[in-house]
Amino acid sequence: DAGVTQSPTHLIKTRGQQVTLRCSPKSGHDTVSWYQQALGQGPQFIFQYYEEEERQRGNFPDRFSGHQFPNYSSELNVNALLLGDSALYLCASIKTGGESLSGELFFGEGSRLTVL
Amino acid sequence: QKEVEQDPGPLSVPEGAIVSLNCTYSNSAFQYFMWYRQYSRKGPELLMYTYSSGNKEDGRFTAQVDKSSKYISLFIRDSQPSDSATYLCAMSAGGYQKVTFGTGTKLQVIP
């Protein structure tokens, strides 16, 4: 049973560039959430996608956008990168209904973004 | 004020010790309380979750929630070097609401 997979695992960008991160949810899961984890901090909620729509959004600027595809996979896009965007970007999936109501998230290994 | 407060540590204990990790929160809407474990350079993995107040035990791990004090704890008995990781408390109001994490406490268990 494949867990949550993310790509790329590491990437380096320069200020002002744009980046796209990808996530495939755990088998059977249909909801994807993205989190940003800065060094020494806990994950911060960016947004959640369900049925190809953004269902919730955290306190992140519009430079952060996303997409969910019919196969439930998802992308996170960040435009006009800033130095402060350097972080581990985590994708988490849940299956709508059942235990998902408790917030039990299944995380991927993350994509580590460095902005120079 | 942050919704969830957690002492970042680091916390260093000898093997076999009892470890106590704690978080406080301010949002009364939180109903689900979780502990995630995160090894270095890995994604968090769910360790335990509890609904509302009370205790929950799973092997060497015990989670406690006191909603009246807005305080949650994780106890690790007979700690092992393999328990060395960052422990994140997390909370949710349920109903697909976002999960809010603490800063994480870095734990080191010394053989």
PDB file of C-alpha atoms in Angstrom:
ATOM      1  CA  ASP A   1       0.000   0.000   0.000  1.00  0.00           C
ATOM      2  CA  ALA A   2       1.714   3.154  -1.226  1.00  0.00           C
ATOM      3  CA  GLY A   3       1.809   5.980   1.243  1.00  0.00           C
ATOM      4  CA  VAL A   4       1.882   9.669   0.412  1.00  0.00           C
ATOM      5  CA  THR A   5       4.571  10.429  -2.151  1.00  0.00           C
ATOM      6  CA  GLN A   6       6.035  13.840  -2.895  1.00  0.00           C
ATOM      7  CA  SER A   7       8.377  15.177  -5.524  1.00  0.00           C
ATOM      8  CA  PRO A   8      10.918  16.563  -5.811  1.00  0.00           C
ATOM      9  CA  THR A   9      12.577  15.768  -2.482  1.00  0.00           C
ATOM     10  CA  HIS A  10      14.993  18.698  -2.659  1.00  0.00           C
ATOM     11  CA  LEU A  11      15.229  21.756  -4.832  1.00  0.00           C
ATOM     12  CA  ILE A  12      17.032  25.077  -4.922  1.00  0.00           C
ATOM     13  CA  LYS A  13      15.557  28.218  -6.438  1.00  0.00           C
ATOM     14  CA  THR A  14      16.477  31.874  -6.526  1.00  0.00           C
ATOM     15  CA  ARG A  15      14.368  34.812  -5.369  1.00  0.00           C
ATOM     16  CA  GLY A  16      11.602  35.734  -7.772  1.00  0.00           C
ATOM     17  CA  GLN A  17      11.393  32.318  -9.386  1.00  0.00           C
ATOM     18  CA  GLN A  18       8.385  30.035  -9.332  1.00  0.00           C
ATOM     19  CA  VAL A  19       8.174  26.465  -8.042  1.00  0.00           C
ATOM     20  CA  THR A  20       5.751  23.563  -8.398  1.00  0.00           C
ATOM     21  CA  LEU A  21       5.648  20.725  -5.891  1.00  0.00           C
ATOM     22  CA  ARG A  22       3.728  17.507  -6.440  1.00  0.00           C
ATOM     23  CA  CYS A  23       1.917  15.068  -4.203  1.00  0.00           C
ATOM     24  CA  SER A  24       0.205  11.717  -4.658  1.00  0.00           C
ATOM     25  CA  PRO A  25      -2.074  10.833  -1.740  1.00  0.00           C
ATOM     26  CA  LYS A  26      -2.199   7.521   0.079  1.00  0.00           C
ATOM     27  CA  SER A  27      -4.239   4.903  -1.749  1.00  0.00           C
ATOM     28  CA  GLY A  28      -7.940   5.384  -1.030  1.00  0.00           C
ATOM     29  CA  HIS A  29      -7.519   8.975   0.193  1.00  0.00           C
ATOM     30  CA  ASP A  30      -9.283  11.813  -1.594  1.00  0.00           C
ATOM     31  CA  THR A  31      -8.363  14.926   0.397  1.00  0.00           C
ATOM     32  CA  VAL A  32      -4.977  16.606   0.306  1.00  0.00           C
ATOM     33  CA  SER A  33      -3.599  19.273   2.629  1.00  0.00           C
ATOM     34  CA  TRP A  34      -0.366  21.197   2.240  1.00  0.00           C
ATOM     35  CA  TYR A  35       1.753  22.414   5.136  1.00  0.00           C
ATOM     36  CA  GLN A  36       4.871  24.572   5.353  1.00  0.00           C
ATOM     37  CA  GLN A  37       7.413  23.663   8.030  1.00  0.00           C
ATOM     38  CA  ALA A  38      10.197  26.155   8.629  1.00  0.00           C
ATOM     39  CA  LEU A  39      13.324  24.981  10.424  1.00  0.00           C
ATOM     40  CA  GLY A  40      12.633  24.421  14.127  1.00  0.00           C
ATOM     41  CA  GLN A  41       8.910  25.111  13.725  1.00  0.00           C
ATOM     42  CA  GLY A  42       5.770  23.039  13.528  1.00  0.00           C
ATOM     43  CA  PRO A  43       3.904  22.580  10.242  1.00  0.00           C
ATOM     44  CA  GLN A  44       1.744  25.560   9.225  1.00  0.00           C
ATOM     45  CA  PHE A  45      -1.452  24.881   7.267  1.00  0.00           C
ATOM     46  CA  ILE A  46      -1.456  26.321   3.737  1.00  0.00           C
ATOM     47  CA  PHE A  47      -4.632  24.898   2.194  1.00  0.00           C
ATOM     48  CA  GLN A  48      -6.719  21.792   1.691  1.00  0.00           C
ATOM     49  CA  TYR A  49      -8.160  20.364  -1.524  1.00  0.00           C
ATOM     50  CA  TYR A  50     -11.169  18.118  -1.918  1.00  0.00           C
ATOM     51  CA  GLU A  51     -13.041  17.274  -5.116  1.00  0.00           C
ATOM     52  CA  GLU A  52     -10.616  19.486  -7.044  1.00  0.00           C
ATOM     53  CA  GLU A  53     -11.658  22.552  -5.039  1.00  0.00           C
ATOM     54  CA  GLU A  54      -9.827  24.503  -2.350  1.00  0.00           C
ATOM     55  CA  ARG A  55     -11.887  23.753   0.754  1.00  0.00           C
ATOM     56  CA  GLN A  56      -9.905  25.665   3.376  1.00  0.00           C
ATOM     57  CA  ARG A  57      -7.006  28.081   3.355  1.00  0.00           C
ATOM     58  CA  GLY A  58      -4.554  29.166   6.014  1.00  0.00           C
ATOM     59  CA  ASN A  59      -2.923  32.546   6.430  1.00  0.00           C
ATOM     60  CA  PHE A  60      -0.740  32.445   3.323  1.00  0.00           C
ATOM     61  CA  PRO A  61      -0.559  35.041   0.526  1.00  0.00           C
ATOM     62  CA  ASP A  62      -1.991  34.511  -2.931  1.00  0.00           C
ATOM     63  CA  ARG A  63       1.503  33.659  -4.183  1.00  0.00           C
ATOM     64  CA  PHE A  64       0.687  30.216  -2.865  1.00  0.00           C
ATOM     65  CA  SER A  65      -1.776  28.382  -5.058  1.00  0.00           C
ATOM     66  CA  GLY A  66      -2.718  24.800  -5.647  1.00  0.00           C
ATOM     67  CA  HIS A  67      -4.557  22.327  -7.730  1.00  0.00           C
ATOM     68  CA  GLN A  68      -6.071  18.898  -7.335  1.00  0.00           C
ATOM     69  CA  PHE A  69      -6.481  16.513 -10.229  1.00  0.00           C
ATOM     70  CA  PRO A  70      -9.259  13.957 -10.858  1.00  0.00           C
ATOM     71  CA  ASN A  71      -6.958  11.171  -9.578  1.00  0.00           C
ATOM     72  CA  TYR A  72      -6.699  13.113  -6.258  1.00  0.00           C
ATOM     73  CA  SER A  73      -3.047  14.035  -6.745  1.00  0.00           C
ATOM     74  CA  SER A  74      -2.181  17.650  -6.046  1.00  0.00           C
ATOM     75  CA  GLU A  75       0.252  20.418  -6.846  1.00  0.00           C
ATOM     76  CA  LEU A  76       1.445  23.360  -4.802  1.00  0.00           C
ATOM     77  CA  ASN A  77       2.670  26.381  -6.723  1.00  0.00           C
ATOM     78  CA  VAL A  78       4.586  29.272  -5.213  1.00  0.00           C
ATOM     79  CA  ASN A  79       5.244  32.373  -7.301  1.00  0.00           C
ATOM     80  CA  ALA A  80       7.738  35.211  -6.779  1.00  0.00           C
ATOM     81  CA  LEU A  81       9.766  33.222  -4.288  1.00  0.00           C
ATOM     82  CA  LEU A  82      11.143  34.988  -1.217  1.00  0.00           C
ATOM     83  CA  LEU A  83      13.998  33.931   1.014  1.00  0.00           C
ATOM     84  CA  GLY A  84      11.426  33.283   3.744  1.00  0.00           C
ATOM     85  CA  ASP A  85       9.759  30.626   1.608  1.00  0.00           C
ATOM     86  CA  SER A  86      12.673  28.295   2.343  1.00  0.00           C
ATOM     87  CA  ALA A  87      11.113  25.395   4.235  1.00  0.00           C
ATOM     88  CA  LEU A  88      10.015  21.787   4.159  1.00  0.00           C
ATOM     89  CA  TYR A  89       6.709  21.544   2.300  1.00  0.00           C
ATOM     90  CA  LEU A  90       4.600  18.656   3.504  1.00  0.00           C
ATOM     91  CA  CYS A  91       1.657  17.047   1.821  1.00  0.00           C
ATOM     92  CA  ALA A  92      -0.856  15.156   3.943  1.00  0.00           C
ATOM     93  CA  SER A  93      -3.822  13.093   2.855  1.00  0.00           C
ATOM     94  CA  ILE A  94      -6.979  11.804   4.479  1.00  0.00           C
ATOM     95  CA  LYS A  95     -10.060   9.931   3.351  1.00  0.00           C
ATOM     96  CA  THR A  96     -13.193  12.000   3.651  1.00  0.00           C
ATOM     97  CA  GLY A  97     -15.478  10.511   6.272  1.00  0.00           C
ATOM     98  CA  GLY A  98     -14.591   8.138   9.051  1.00  0.00           C
ATOM     99  CA  GLU A  99     -11.383   8.881  10.901  1.00  0.00           C
ATOM    100  CA  SER A 100     -10.697  11.924   8.767  1.00  0.00           C
ATOM    101  CA  LEU A 101     -12.984  13.905  11.052  1.00  0.00           C
ATOM    102  CA  SER A 102     -10.413  13.574  13.813  1.00  0.00           C
ATOM    103  CA  GLY A 103      -7.668  15.181  11.795  1.00  0.00           C
ATOM    104  CA  GLU A 104      -5.509  12.073  11.484  1.00  0.00           C
ATOM    105  CA  LEU A 105      -3.224  13.127   8.696  1.00  0.00           C
ATOM    106  CA  PHE A 106      -0.916  10.861   6.724  1.00  0.00           C
ATOM    107  CA  PHE A 107       2.175  12.801   5.693  1.00  0.00           C
ATOM    108  CA  GLY A 108       4.676  12.404   2.916  1.00  0.00           C
ATOM    109  CA  GLU A 109       8.419  12.865   3.393  1.00  0.00           C
ATOM    110  CA  GLY A 110       8.217  16.436   2.171  1.00  0.00           C
ATOM    111  CA  SER A 111       9.914  18.617  -0.426  1.00  0.00           C
ATOM    112  CA  ARG A 112      12.749  20.702   0.955  1.00  0.00           C
ATOM    113  CA  LEU A 113      12.875  24.071  -0.812  1.00  0.00           C
ATOM    114  CA  THR A 114      15.850  26.382  -0.494  1.00  0.00           C
ATOM    115  CA  VAL A 115      15.521  29.902  -1.879  1.00  0.00           C
ATOM    116  CA  LEU A 116      18.795  31.753  -2.481  1.00  0.00           C
TER     117      LEU A 116
ATOM    118  CA  GLN B   1      -0.596  34.589  21.271  1.00  0.00           C
ATOM    119  CA  LYS B   2      -0.216  31.306  19.416  1.00  0.00           C
ATOM    120  CA  GLU B   3      -3.177  28.931  19.404  1.00  0.00           C
ATOM    121  CA  VAL B   4      -0.910  26.079  20.514  1.00  0.00           C
ATOM    122  CA  GLU B   5       2.135  26.477  22.733  1.00  0.00           C
ATOM    123  CA  GLN B   6       4.798  23.801  23.075  1.00  0.00           C
ATOM    124  CA  ASP B   7       8.215  23.939  24.715  1.00  0.00           C
ATOM    125  CA  PRO B   8      10.751  23.338  21.911  1.00  0.00           C
ATOM    126  CA  GLY B   9      13.297  21.722  24.239  1.00  0.00           C
ATOM    127  CA  PRO B  10      15.646  20.098  23.513  1.00  0.00           C
ATOM    128  CA  LEU B  11      14.939  17.479  26.129  1.00  0.00           C
ATOM    129  CA  SER B  12      17.665  14.966  26.920  1.00  0.00           C
ATOM    130  CA  VAL B  13      16.965  11.911  29.095  1.00  0.00           C
ATOM    131  CA  PRO B  14      18.730   8.622  29.894  1.00  0.00           C
ATOM    132  CA  GLU B  15      17.426   5.385  28.443  1.00  0.00           C
ATOM    133  CA  GLY B  16      14.636   3.918  30.567  1.00  0.00           C
ATOM    134  CA  ALA B  17      13.427   7.286  31.893  1.00  0.00           C
ATOM    135  CA  ILE B  18       9.819   8.439  31.853  1.00  0.00           C
ATOM    136  CA  VAL B  19       9.353  11.350  29.477  1.00  0.00           C
ATOM    137  CA  SER B  20       6.630  13.963  29.828  1.00  0.00           C
ATOM    138  CA  LEU B  21       5.781  16.217  26.885  1.00  0.00           C
ATOM    139  CA  ASN B  22       3.169  18.962  27.146  1.00  0.00           C
ATOM    140  CA  CYS B  23       1.199  21.506  25.178  1.00  0.00           C
ATOM    141  CA  THR B  24      -1.258  24.234  26.058  1.00  0.00           C
ATOM    142  CA  TYR B  25      -3.846  25.747  23.754  1.00  0.00           C
ATOM    143  CA  SER B  26      -6.243  28.650  23.662  1.00  0.00           C
ATOM    144  CA  ASN B  27      -8.941  27.626  21.159  1.00  0.00           C
ATOM    145  CA  SER B  28     -11.938  26.128  22.980  1.00  0.00           C
ATOM    146  CA  ALA B  29     -13.225  24.663  19.696  1.00  0.00           C
ATOM    147  CA  PHE B  30     -10.485  22.029  19.602  1.00  0.00           C
ATOM    148  CA  GLN B  31     -11.994  18.574  20.096  1.00  0.00           C
ATOM    149  CA  TYR B  32      -9.367  16.238  18.661  1.00  0.00           C
ATOM    150  CA  PHE B  33      -5.884  16.071  20.078  1.00  0.00           C
ATOM    151  CA  MET B  34      -2.980  14.300  18.433  1.00  0.00           C
ATOM    152  CA  TRP B  35       0.681  13.590  18.894  1.00  0.00           C
ATOM    153  CA  TYR B  36       2.911  13.179  15.877  1.00  0.00           C
ATOM    154  CA  ARG B  37       6.491  11.943  15.867  1.00  0.00           C
ATOM    155  CA  GLN B  38       8.938  13.345  13.334  1.00  0.00           C
ATOM    156  CA  TYR B  39      12.357  11.866  12.760  1.00  0.00           C
ATOM    157  CA  SER B  40      15.048  14.057  11.258  1.00  0.00           C
ATOM    158  CA  ARG B  41      14.418  14.854   7.595  1.00  0.00           C
ATOM    159  CA  LYS B  42      11.189  12.836   7.555  1.00  0.00           C
ATOM    160  CA  GLY B  43       7.503  13.683   7.509  1.00  0.00           C
ATOM    161  CA  PRO B  44       5.485  13.524  10.745  1.00  0.00           C
ATOM    162  CA  GLU B  45       3.767  10.240  11.596  1.00  0.00           C
ATOM    163  CA  LEU B  46       0.713   9.951  13.806  1.00  0.00           C
ATOM    164  CA  LEU B  47       1.522   8.465  17.193  1.00  0.00           C
ATOM    165  CA  MET B  48      -1.712   8.868  19.128  1.00  0.00           C
ATOM    166  CA  TYR B  49      -4.979  10.739  19.029  1.00  0.00           C
ATOM    167  CA  THR B  50      -7.639  11.445  21.633  1.00  0.00           C
ATOM    168  CA  TYR B  51     -11.130  12.838  21.353  1.00  0.00           C
ATOM    169  CA  SER B  52     -12.159  15.355  24.019  1.00  0.00           C
ATOM    170  CA  SER B  53     -10.871  14.896  27.575  1.00  0.00           C
ATOM    171  CA  GLY B  54      -9.430  11.744  29.062  1.00  0.00           C
ATOM    172  CA  ASN B  55      -6.551   9.331  28.785  1.00  0.00           C
ATOM    173  CA  LYS B  56      -5.490   6.928  26.089  1.00  0.00           C
ATOM    174  CA  GLU B  57      -2.779   4.305  26.388  1.00  0.00           C
ATOM    175  CA  ASP B  58      -0.902   2.471  23.642  1.00  0.00           C
ATOM    176  CA  GLY B  59       2.027   0.366  24.765  1.00  0.00           C
ATOM    177  CA  ARG B  60       4.646   2.633  26.314  1.00  0.00           C
ATOM    178  CA  PHE B  61       2.746   5.774  25.319  1.00  0.00           C
ATOM    179  CA  THR B  62      -0.039   7.521  27.244  1.00  0.00           C
ATOM    180  CA  ALA B  63      -1.852  10.622  26.031  1.00  0.00           C
ATOM    181  CA  GLN B  64      -3.816  12.815  28.420  1.00  0.00           C
ATOM    182  CA  VAL B  65      -6.184  15.660  27.654  1.00  0.00           C
ATOM    183  CA  ASP B  66      -7.539  18.129  30.189  1.00  0.00           C
ATOM    184  CA  LYS B  67      -9.916  20.419  28.316  1.00  0.00           C
ATOM    185  CA  SER B  68     -10.797  22.401  31.433  1.00  0.00           C
ATOM    186  CA  SER B  69      -7.167  23.505  31.692  1.00  0.00           C
ATOM    187  CA  LYS B  70      -6.543  23.465  27.932  1.00  0.00           C
ATOM    188  CA  TYR B  71      -3.555  21.229  28.539  1.00  0.00           C
ATOM    189  CA  ILE B  72      -2.448  18.002  26.881  1.00  0.00           C
ATOM    190  CA  SER B  73       0.379  15.618  27.698  1.00  0.00           C
ATOM    191  CA  LEU B  74       2.210  12.663  26.229  1.00  0.00           C
ATOM    192  CA  PHE B  75       4.048  10.270  28.527  1.00  0.00           C
ATOM    193  CA  ILE B  76       6.642   7.820  27.284  1.00  0.00           C
ATOM    194  CA  ARG B  77       7.580   5.013  29.659  1.00  0.00           C
ATOM    195  CA  ASP B  78      10.853   3.094  29.486  1.00  0.00           C
ATOM    196  CA  SER B  79      12.192   5.486  26.862  1.00  0.00           C
ATOM    197  CA  GLN B  80      14.446   4.008  24.188  1.00  0.00           C
ATOM    198  CA  PRO B  81      17.122   5.585  21.971  1.00  0.00           C
ATOM    199  CA  SER B  82      14.784   4.900  19.038  1.00  0.00           C
ATOM    200  CA  ASP B  83      12.323   7.355  20.631  1.00  0.00           C
ATOM    201  CA  SER B  84      14.754  10.178  19.847  1.00  0.00           C
ATOM    202  CA  ALA B  85      12.770  12.470  17.555  1.00  0.00           C
ATOM    203  CA  THR B  86      10.734  15.653  17.528  1.00  0.00           C
ATOM    204  CA  TYR B  87       7.272  15.281  19.037  1.00  0.00           C
ATOM    205  CA  LEU B  88       4.552  17.553  17.697  1.00  0.00           C
ATOM    206  CA  CYS B  89       1.255  18.106  19.429  1.00  0.00           C
ATOM    207  CA  ALA B  90      -1.629  18.855  17.079  1.00  0.00           C
ATOM    208  CA  MET B  91      -5.263  19.811  17.471  1.00  0.00           C
ATOM    209  CA  SER B  92      -8.386  20.106  15.403  1.00  0.00           C
ATOM    210  CA  ALA B  93     -11.967  21.185  15.826  1.00  0.00           C
ATOM    211  CA  GLY B  94     -12.984  18.225  13.685  1.00  0.00           C
ATOM    212  CA  GLY B  95     -15.317  18.292  10.709  1.00  0.00           C
ATOM    213  CA  TYR B  96     -12.457  18.670   8.226  1.00  0.00           C
ATOM    214  CA  GLN B  97     -11.141  21.734  10.018  1.00  0.00           C
ATOM    215  CA  LYS B  98      -7.445  22.369   9.686  1.00  0.00           C
ATOM    216  CA  VAL B  99      -5.021  20.710  12.060  1.00  0.00           C
ATOM    217  CA  THR B 100      -2.980  23.169  14.122  1.00  0.00           C
ATOM    218  CA  PHE B 101       0.463  22.073  15.271  1.00  0.00           C
ATOM    219  CA  GLY B 102       2.711  23.069  18.123  1.00  0.00           C
ATOM    220  CA  THR B 103       6.343  24.000  17.563  1.00  0.00           C
ATOM    221  CA  GLY B 104       7.524  20.483  18.448  1.00  0.00           C
ATOM    222  CA  THR B 105       9.756  19.246  21.281  1.00  0.00           C
ATOM    223  CA  LYS B 106      13.044  17.655  20.312  1.00  0.00           C
ATOM    224  CA  LEU B 107      13.730  14.595  22.455  1.00  0.00           C
ATOM    225  CA  GLN B 108      17.030  12.777  22.783  1.00  0.00           C
ATOM    226  CA  VAL B 109      17.224   9.479  24.678  1.00  0.00           C
ATOM    227  CA  ILE B 110      20.782   8.691  25.645  1.00  0.00           C
ATOM    228  CA  PRO B 111      21.816   5.007  25.819  1.00  0.00           C
TER     229      PRO B 111
END
